[in-house]
mmCIF file of N, CA and C in Angstrom:
data_model
loop_
_atom_site.group_PDB
_atom_site.id
_atom_site.type_symbol
_atom_site.label_atom_id
_atom_site.label_comp_id
_atom_site.label_asym_id
_atom_site.label_seq_id
_atom_site.Cartn_x
_atom_site.Cartn_y
_atom_site.Cartn_z
ATOM 1 N N UNK A 1 192.327 43.160 102.116
ATOM 2 C CA UNK A 1 191.827 42.650 100.843
ATOM 3 C C UNK A 1 192.222 43.626 99.743
ATOM 4 N N UNK A 2 192.751 43.077 98.675
ATOM 5 C CA UNK A 2 193.197 43.893 97.550
ATOM 6 C C UNK A 2 192.432 43.531 96.276
ATOM 7 N N UNK A 3 192.518 44.408 95.321
ATOM 8 C CA UNK A 3 192.085 44.152 93.950
ATOM 9 C C UNK A 3 193.350 43.773 93.193
ATOM 10 N N UNK A 4 193.311 42.656 92.473
ATOM 11 C CA UNK A 4 194.482 42.190 91.738
ATOM 12 C C UNK A 4 194.268 42.408 90.254
ATOM 13 N N UNK A 5 195.332 42.840 89.570
ATOM 14 C CA UNK A 5 195.267 43.064 88.131
ATOM 15 C C UNK A 5 196.567 42.566 87.508
ATOM 16 N N UNK A 6 196.455 42.059 86.280
ATOM 17 C CA UNK A 6 197.644 41.572 85.604
ATOM 18 C C UNK A 6 197.636 41.945 84.140
ATOM 19 N N UNK A 7 198.827 42.262 83.634
ATOM 20 C CA UNK A 7 198.972 42.624 82.226
ATOM 21 C C UNK A 7 200.457 42.560 81.875
ATOM 22 N N UNK A 8 200.755 42.142 80.664
ATOM 23 C CA UNK A 8 202.135 42.115 80.180
ATOM 24 C C UNK A 8 203.080 41.360 81.108
ATOM 25 N N UNK A 9 202.615 40.239 81.688
ATOM 26 C CA UNK A 9 203.465 39.428 82.543
ATOM 27 C C UNK A 9 203.738 40.020 83.906
ATOM 28 N N UNK A 10 202.944 41.011 84.317
ATOM 29 C CA UNK A 10 203.111 41.660 85.612
ATOM 30 C C UNK A 10 201.801 41.557 86.387
ATOM 31 N N UNK A 11 201.897 41.240 87.679
ATOM 32 C CA UNK A 11 200.740 41.162 88.563
ATOM 33 C C UNK A 11 200.877 42.249 89.612
ATOM 34 N N UNK A 12 199.798 43.012 89.855
ATOM 35 C CA UNK A 12 199.828 44.067 90.870
ATOM 36 C C UNK A 12 198.645 43.923 91.816
ATOM 37 N N UNK A 13 198.824 44.435 93.019
ATOM 38 C CA UNK A 13 197.751 44.538 94.005
ATOM 39 C C UNK A 13 197.422 46.014 94.169
ATOM 40 N N UNK A 14 196.137 46.317 94.194
ATOM 41 C CA UNK A 14 195.662 47.689 94.303
ATOM 42 C C UNK A 14 194.732 47.792 95.506
ATOM 43 N N UNK A 15 194.858 48.870 96.265
ATOM 44 C CA UNK A 15 193.937 49.111 97.368
ATOM 45 C C UNK A 15 192.588 49.507 96.787
ATOM 46 N N UNK A 16 191.503 48.769 97.096
ATOM 47 C CA UNK A 16 190.199 49.135 96.543
ATOM 48 C C UNK A 16 189.654 50.431 97.151
ATOM 49 N N UNK A 17 190.167 50.831 98.297
ATOM 50 C CA UNK A 17 189.713 52.073 98.932
ATOM 51 C C UNK A 17 190.340 53.312 98.307
ATOM 52 N N UNK A 18 191.632 53.222 97.958
ATOM 53 C CA UNK A 18 192.347 54.411 97.474
ATOM 54 C C UNK A 18 192.736 54.353 96.004
ATOM 55 N N UNK A 19 192.771 53.142 95.433
ATOM 56 C CA UNK A 19 193.222 52.990 94.050
ATOM 57 C C UNK A 19 194.736 52.980 93.910
ATOM 58 N N UNK A 20 195.454 53.037 95.028
ATOM 59 C CA UNK A 20 196.913 53.050 95.000
ATOM 60 C C UNK A 20 197.475 51.634 94.857
ATOM 61 N N UNK A 21 198.544 51.516 94.102
ATOM 62 C CA UNK A 21 199.225 50.246 93.958
ATOM 63 C C UNK A 21 199.932 49.901 95.267
ATOM 64 N N UNK A 22 199.747 48.657 95.736
ATOM 65 C CA UNK A 22 200.345 48.201 96.985
ATOM 66 C C UNK A 22 201.631 47.420 96.724
ATOM 67 N N UNK A 23 201.608 46.515 95.764
ATOM 68 C CA UNK A 23 202.801 45.792 95.346
ATOM 69 C C UNK A 23 202.711 45.429 93.875
ATOM 70 N N UNK A 24 203.876 45.104 93.312
ATOM 71 C CA UNK A 24 203.992 44.730 91.896
ATOM 72 C C UNK A 24 205.014 43.601 91.782
ATOM 73 N N UNK A 25 204.641 42.534 91.054
ATOM 74 C CA UNK A 25 205.540 41.407 90.859
ATOM 75 C C UNK A 25 205.613 41.070 89.372
ATOM 76 N N UNK A 26 206.817 41.006 88.859
ATOM 77 C CA UNK A 26 207.030 40.570 87.485
ATOM 78 C C UNK A 26 207.123 39.053 87.484
ATOM 79 N N UNK A 27 206.303 38.423 86.683
ATOM 80 C CA UNK A 27 206.276 36.966 86.598
ATOM 81 C C UNK A 27 207.276 36.496 85.557
ATOM 82 N N UNK A 28 208.103 35.549 85.908
ATOM 83 C CA UNK A 28 209.000 34.921 84.949
ATOM 84 C C UNK A 28 210.282 35.642 84.653
ATOM 85 N N UNK A 29 210.539 36.773 85.261
ATOM 86 C CA UNK A 29 211.809 37.458 85.055
ATOM 87 C C UNK A 29 211.997 37.941 83.642
ATOM 88 N N UNK A 30 213.162 37.681 83.075
ATOM 89 C CA UNK A 30 213.557 38.290 81.800
ATOM 90 C C UNK A 30 212.731 37.825 80.612
ATOM 91 N N UNK A 31 212.107 36.648 80.687
ATOM 92 C CA UNK A 31 211.328 36.169 79.535
ATOM 93 C C UNK A 31 210.185 37.132 79.204
ATOM 94 N N UNK A 32 209.603 37.768 80.221
ATOM 95 C CA UNK A 32 208.493 38.682 79.978
ATOM 96 C C UNK A 32 208.973 40.058 79.535
ATOM 97 N N UNK A 33 210.197 40.422 79.870
ATOM 98 C CA UNK A 33 210.701 41.707 79.409
ATOM 99 C C UNK A 33 210.871 41.700 77.891
ATOM 100 N N UNK A 34 211.009 40.510 77.331
ATOM 101 C CA UNK A 34 211.150 40.390 75.881
ATOM 102 C C UNK A 34 209.808 40.181 75.191
ATOM 103 N N UNK A 35 208.748 39.941 75.952
ATOM 104 C CA UNK A 35 207.424 39.668 75.404
ATOM 105 C C UNK A 35 206.486 40.799 75.785
ATOM 106 N N UNK A 36 205.696 41.262 74.862
ATOM 107 C CA UNK A 36 204.696 42.262 75.201
ATOM 108 C C UNK A 36 203.311 41.666 74.995
ATOM 109 N N UNK A 37 202.357 42.158 75.738
ATOM 110 C CA UNK A 37 200.977 41.734 75.572
ATOM 111 C C UNK A 37 200.642 40.394 76.174
ATOM 112 N N UNK A 38 201.463 39.863 77.082
ATOM 113 C CA UNK A 38 201.167 38.576 77.694
ATOM 114 C C UNK A 38 200.078 38.735 78.747
ATOM 115 N N UNK A 39 198.935 38.121 78.506
ATOM 116 C CA UNK A 39 197.835 38.170 79.449
ATOM 117 C C UNK A 39 198.214 37.455 80.736
ATOM 118 N N UNK A 40 197.610 37.875 81.842
ATOM 119 C CA UNK A 40 197.811 37.227 83.135
ATOM 120 C C UNK A 40 196.440 36.814 83.648
ATOM 121 N N UNK A 41 196.266 35.534 83.868
ATOM 122 C CA UNK A 41 195.042 34.969 84.414
ATOM 123 C C UNK A 41 195.219 34.912 85.937
ATOM 124 N N UNK A 42 194.248 35.418 86.719
ATOM 125 C CA UNK A 42 194.408 35.556 88.165
ATOM 126 C C UNK A 42 193.259 34.877 88.892
ATOM 127 N N UNK A 43 193.611 34.148 89.960
ATOM 128 C CA UNK A 43 192.625 33.510 90.826
ATOM 129 C C UNK A 43 193.107 33.655 92.260
ATOM 130 N N UNK A 44 192.311 34.277 93.132
ATOM 131 C CA UNK A 44 192.675 34.470 94.533
ATOM 132 C C UNK A 44 191.980 33.416 95.374
ATOM 133 N N UNK A 45 192.737 32.796 96.301
ATOM 134 C CA UNK A 45 192.149 31.762 97.152
ATOM 135 C C UNK A 45 193.003 31.562 98.403
ATOM 136 N N UNK A 46 192.374 31.655 99.562
ATOM 137 C CA UNK A 46 192.990 31.265 100.833
ATOM 138 C C UNK A 46 194.339 31.942 101.083
ATOM 139 N N UNK A 47 194.391 33.253 100.893
ATOM 140 C CA UNK A 47 195.612 34.000 101.189
ATOM 141 C C UNK A 47 196.685 33.938 100.130
ATOM 142 N N UNK A 48 196.363 33.340 99.004
ATOM 143 C CA UNK A 48 197.311 33.263 97.898
ATOM 144 C C UNK A 48 196.667 33.796 96.624
ATOM 145 N N UNK A 49 197.499 34.262 95.734
ATOM 146 C CA UNK A 49 197.057 34.657 94.401
ATOM 147 C C UNK A 49 197.742 33.708 93.429
ATOM 148 N N UNK A 50 196.944 33.028 92.619
ATOM 149 C CA UNK A 50 197.480 32.127 91.604
ATOM 150 C C UNK A 50 197.395 32.851 90.271
ATOM 151 N N UNK A 51 198.479 32.834 89.532
ATOM 152 C CA UNK A 51 198.540 33.547 88.266
ATOM 153 C C UNK A 51 199.047 32.613 87.177
ATOM 154 N N UNK A 52 198.415 32.675 86.023
ATOM 155 C CA UNK A 52 198.856 31.924 84.864
ATOM 156 C C UNK A 52 199.211 32.890 83.761
ATOM 157 N N UNK A 53 200.377 32.706 83.171
ATOM 158 C CA UNK A 53 200.804 33.580 82.091
ATOM 159 C C UNK A 53 201.914 32.918 81.298
ATOM 160 N N UNK A 54 201.825 33.013 79.989
ATOM 161 C CA UNK A 54 202.859 32.545 79.074
ATOM 162 C C UNK A 54 203.303 31.120 79.387
ATOM 163 N N UNK A 55 202.330 30.241 79.651
ATOM 164 C CA UNK A 55 202.618 28.834 79.866
ATOM 165 C C UNK A 55 203.181 28.476 81.226
ATOM 166 N N UNK A 56 203.050 29.351 82.215
ATOM 167 C CA UNK A 56 203.523 29.096 83.565
ATOM 168 C C UNK A 56 202.389 29.373 84.556
ATOM 169 N N UNK A 57 202.437 28.702 85.716
ATOM 170 C CA UNK A 57 201.519 28.979 86.812
ATOM 171 C C UNK A 57 202.353 29.360 88.028
ATOM 172 N N UNK A 58 201.905 30.401 88.740
ATOM 173 C CA UNK A 58 202.604 30.914 89.911
ATOM 174 C C UNK A 58 201.654 30.965 91.096
ATOM 175 N N UNK A 59 202.199 30.785 92.300
ATOM 176 C CA UNK A 59 201.480 31.063 93.536
ATOM 177 C C UNK A 59 202.227 32.198 94.220
ATOM 178 N N UNK A 60 201.477 33.245 94.583
ATOM 179 C CA UNK A 60 202.075 34.397 95.245
ATOM 180 C C UNK A 60 201.385 34.643 96.578
ATOM 181 N N UNK A 61 202.115 35.203 97.519
ATOM 182 C CA UNK A 61 201.524 35.635 98.773
ATOM 183 C C UNK A 61 200.626 36.825 98.471
ATOM 184 N N UNK A 62 199.364 36.758 98.874
ATOM 185 C CA UNK A 62 198.387 37.794 98.527
ATOM 186 C C UNK A 62 198.707 39.144 99.164
ATOM 187 N N UNK A 63 199.388 39.162 100.295
ATOM 188 C CA UNK A 63 199.684 40.421 100.987
ATOM 189 C C UNK A 63 200.968 41.088 100.516
ATOM 190 N N UNK A 64 201.941 40.278 100.080
ATOM 191 C CA UNK A 64 203.248 40.847 99.744
ATOM 192 C C UNK A 64 203.625 40.750 98.271
ATOM 193 N N UNK A 65 202.990 39.824 97.535
ATOM 194 C CA UNK A 65 203.349 39.610 96.140
ATOM 195 C C UNK A 65 204.560 38.711 95.953
ATOM 196 N N UNK A 66 205.098 38.170 97.046
ATOM 197 C CA UNK A 66 206.256 37.273 96.943
ATOM 198 C C UNK A 66 205.846 35.978 96.244
ATOM 199 N N UNK A 67 206.662 35.534 95.291
ATOM 200 C CA UNK A 67 206.388 34.277 94.590
ATOM 201 C C UNK A 67 206.722 33.120 95.529
ATOM 202 N N UNK A 68 205.712 32.275 95.791
ATOM 203 C CA UNK A 68 205.875 31.125 96.672
ATOM 204 C C UNK A 68 206.350 29.896 95.908
ATOM 205 N N UNK A 69 205.816 29.710 94.709
ATOM 206 C CA UNK A 69 206.260 28.634 93.834
ATOM 207 C C UNK A 69 205.876 28.945 92.400
ATOM 208 N N UNK A 70 206.494 28.181 91.489
ATOM 209 C CA UNK A 70 206.255 28.356 90.050
ATOM 210 C C UNK A 70 206.273 26.987 89.396
ATOM 211 N N UNK A 71 205.365 26.775 88.446
ATOM 212 C CA UNK A 71 205.322 25.528 87.680
ATOM 213 C C UNK A 71 205.399 25.909 86.205
ATOM 214 N N UNK A 72 206.359 25.369 85.501
ATOM 215 C CA UNK A 72 206.581 25.722 84.095
ATOM 216 C C UNK A 72 205.665 24.986 83.124
ATOM 217 N N UNK A 73 204.792 24.116 83.621
ATOM 218 C CA UNK A 73 203.856 23.369 82.769
ATOM 219 C C UNK A 73 204.569 22.771 81.558
ATOM 220 N N UNK A 74 205.642 22.055 81.833
ATOM 221 C CA UNK A 74 206.476 21.501 80.768
ATOM 222 C C UNK A 74 205.669 20.678 79.781
ATOM 223 N N UNK A 75 205.967 20.900 78.530
ATOM 224 C CA UNK A 75 205.330 20.164 77.447
ATOM 225 C C UNK A 75 204.028 20.766 76.956
ATOM 226 N N UNK A 76 203.565 21.855 77.574
ATOM 227 C CA UNK A 76 202.287 22.452 77.166
ATOM 228 C C UNK A 76 202.444 23.710 76.311
ATOM 229 N N UNK A 77 203.642 24.193 76.124
ATOM 230 C CA UNK A 77 203.854 25.377 75.303
ATOM 231 C C UNK A 77 203.764 26.653 76.112
ATOM 232 N N UNK A 78 203.733 27.791 75.417
ATOM 233 C CA UNK A 78 203.754 29.105 76.062
ATOM 234 C C UNK A 78 202.513 29.914 75.698
ATOM 235 N N UNK A 79 201.357 29.333 75.894
ATOM 236 C CA UNK A 79 200.107 29.995 75.551
ATOM 237 C C UNK A 79 199.420 30.526 76.801
ATOM 238 N N UNK A 80 198.205 31.061 76.617
ATOM 239 C CA UNK A 80 197.397 31.513 77.744
ATOM 240 C C UNK A 80 197.103 30.337 78.667
ATOM 241 N N UNK A 81 196.916 30.617 79.947
ATOM 242 C CA UNK A 81 196.682 29.591 80.952
ATOM 243 C C UNK A 81 195.292 29.802 81.544
ATOM 244 N N UNK A 82 194.531 28.718 81.693
ATOM 245 C CA UNK A 82 193.230 28.740 82.350
ATOM 246 C C UNK A 82 193.399 28.187 83.757
ATOM 247 N N UNK A 83 192.789 28.838 84.752
ATOM 248 C CA UNK A 83 192.882 28.403 86.142
ATOM 249 C C UNK A 83 191.501 28.058 86.680
ATOM 250 N N UNK A 84 191.426 27.073 87.572
ATOM 251 C CA UNK A 84 190.174 26.733 88.255
ATOM 252 C C UNK A 84 190.509 26.176 89.627
ATOM 253 N N UNK A 85 189.712 26.596 90.643
ATOM 254 C CA UNK A 85 189.901 26.091 92.000
ATOM 255 C C UNK A 85 188.684 26.471 92.835
ATOM 256 N N UNK A 86 188.267 25.570 93.693
ATOM 257 C CA UNK A 86 187.215 25.836 94.683
ATOM 258 C C UNK A 86 185.950 26.436 94.057
ATOM 259 N N UNK A 87 185.543 25.909 92.914
ATOM 260 C CA UNK A 87 184.315 26.364 92.278
ATOM 261 C C UNK A 87 184.431 27.664 91.503
ATOM 262 N N UNK A 88 185.638 28.210 91.360
ATOM 263 C CA UNK A 88 185.867 29.429 90.580
ATOM 264 C C UNK A 88 186.779 29.076 89.420
ATOM 265 N N UNK A 89 186.529 29.704 88.281
ATOM 266 C CA UNK A 89 187.434 29.497 87.161
ATOM 267 C C UNK A 89 187.658 30.804 86.427
ATOM 268 N N UNK A 90 188.824 30.910 85.824
ATOM 269 C CA UNK A 90 189.171 32.054 84.998
ATOM 270 C C UNK A 90 189.757 31.476 83.724
ATOM 271 N N UNK A 91 189.144 31.819 82.599
ATOM 272 C CA UNK A 91 189.614 31.288 81.331
ATOM 273 C C UNK A 91 189.527 32.344 80.257
ATOM 274 N N UNK A 92 190.360 32.188 79.247
ATOM 275 C CA UNK A 92 190.407 33.150 78.148
ATOM 276 C C UNK A 92 189.436 32.747 77.057
ATOM 277 N N UNK A 93 188.647 33.713 76.616
ATOM 278 C CA UNK A 93 187.725 33.489 75.515
ATOM 279 C C UNK A 93 188.434 33.801 74.193
ATOM 280 N N UNK A 94 189.237 34.838 74.198
ATOM 281 C CA UNK A 94 190.075 35.181 73.050
ATOM 282 C C UNK A 94 191.355 35.775 73.607
ATOM 283 N N UNK A 95 192.262 36.178 72.741
ATOM 284 C CA UNK A 95 193.546 36.683 73.219
ATOM 285 C C UNK A 95 193.444 38.008 73.971
ATOM 286 N N UNK A 96 192.316 38.729 73.852
ATOM 287 C CA UNK A 96 192.211 40.016 74.543
ATOM 288 C C UNK A 96 190.988 40.132 75.435
ATOM 289 N N UNK A 97 190.286 39.043 75.697
ATOM 290 C CA UNK A 97 189.155 39.109 76.617
ATOM 291 C C UNK A 97 189.083 37.836 77.427
ATOM 292 N N UNK A 98 188.505 37.928 78.615
ATOM 293 C CA UNK A 98 188.375 36.770 79.473
ATOM 294 C C UNK A 98 187.065 36.829 80.221
ATOM 295 N N UNK A 99 186.662 35.700 80.760
ATOM 296 C CA UNK A 99 185.447 35.678 81.564
ATOM 297 C C UNK A 99 185.729 34.928 82.845
ATOM 298 N N UNK A 100 184.993 35.276 83.871
ATOM 299 C CA UNK A 100 185.137 34.584 85.159
ATOM 300 C C UNK A 100 183.763 34.081 85.563
ATOM 301 N N UNK A 101 183.734 32.943 86.190
ATOM 302 C CA UNK A 101 182.444 32.408 86.599
ATOM 303 C C UNK A 101 182.513 31.677 87.886
#
């Protein structure tokens, strides 16, 4: 089990016991290298980590950080993404804060 954190279009897994980074995945490739401050919305479920950032949704393997699939959410723009699944939701309240419930 890892602690997941995301910022600037990057998702990382951290060992909660040691605080050491286990893996790091850049979401979206070069588009994020040109963008700074892109929030990453994260939801972990059933061995996968789902991440929303800059108008895209990703599914990653929770143990390795490998991207399993990506959805560009065509027609919705490149804004913050809200995620919900299995009674959990992660949504942005403002551009620099979020709440989970």
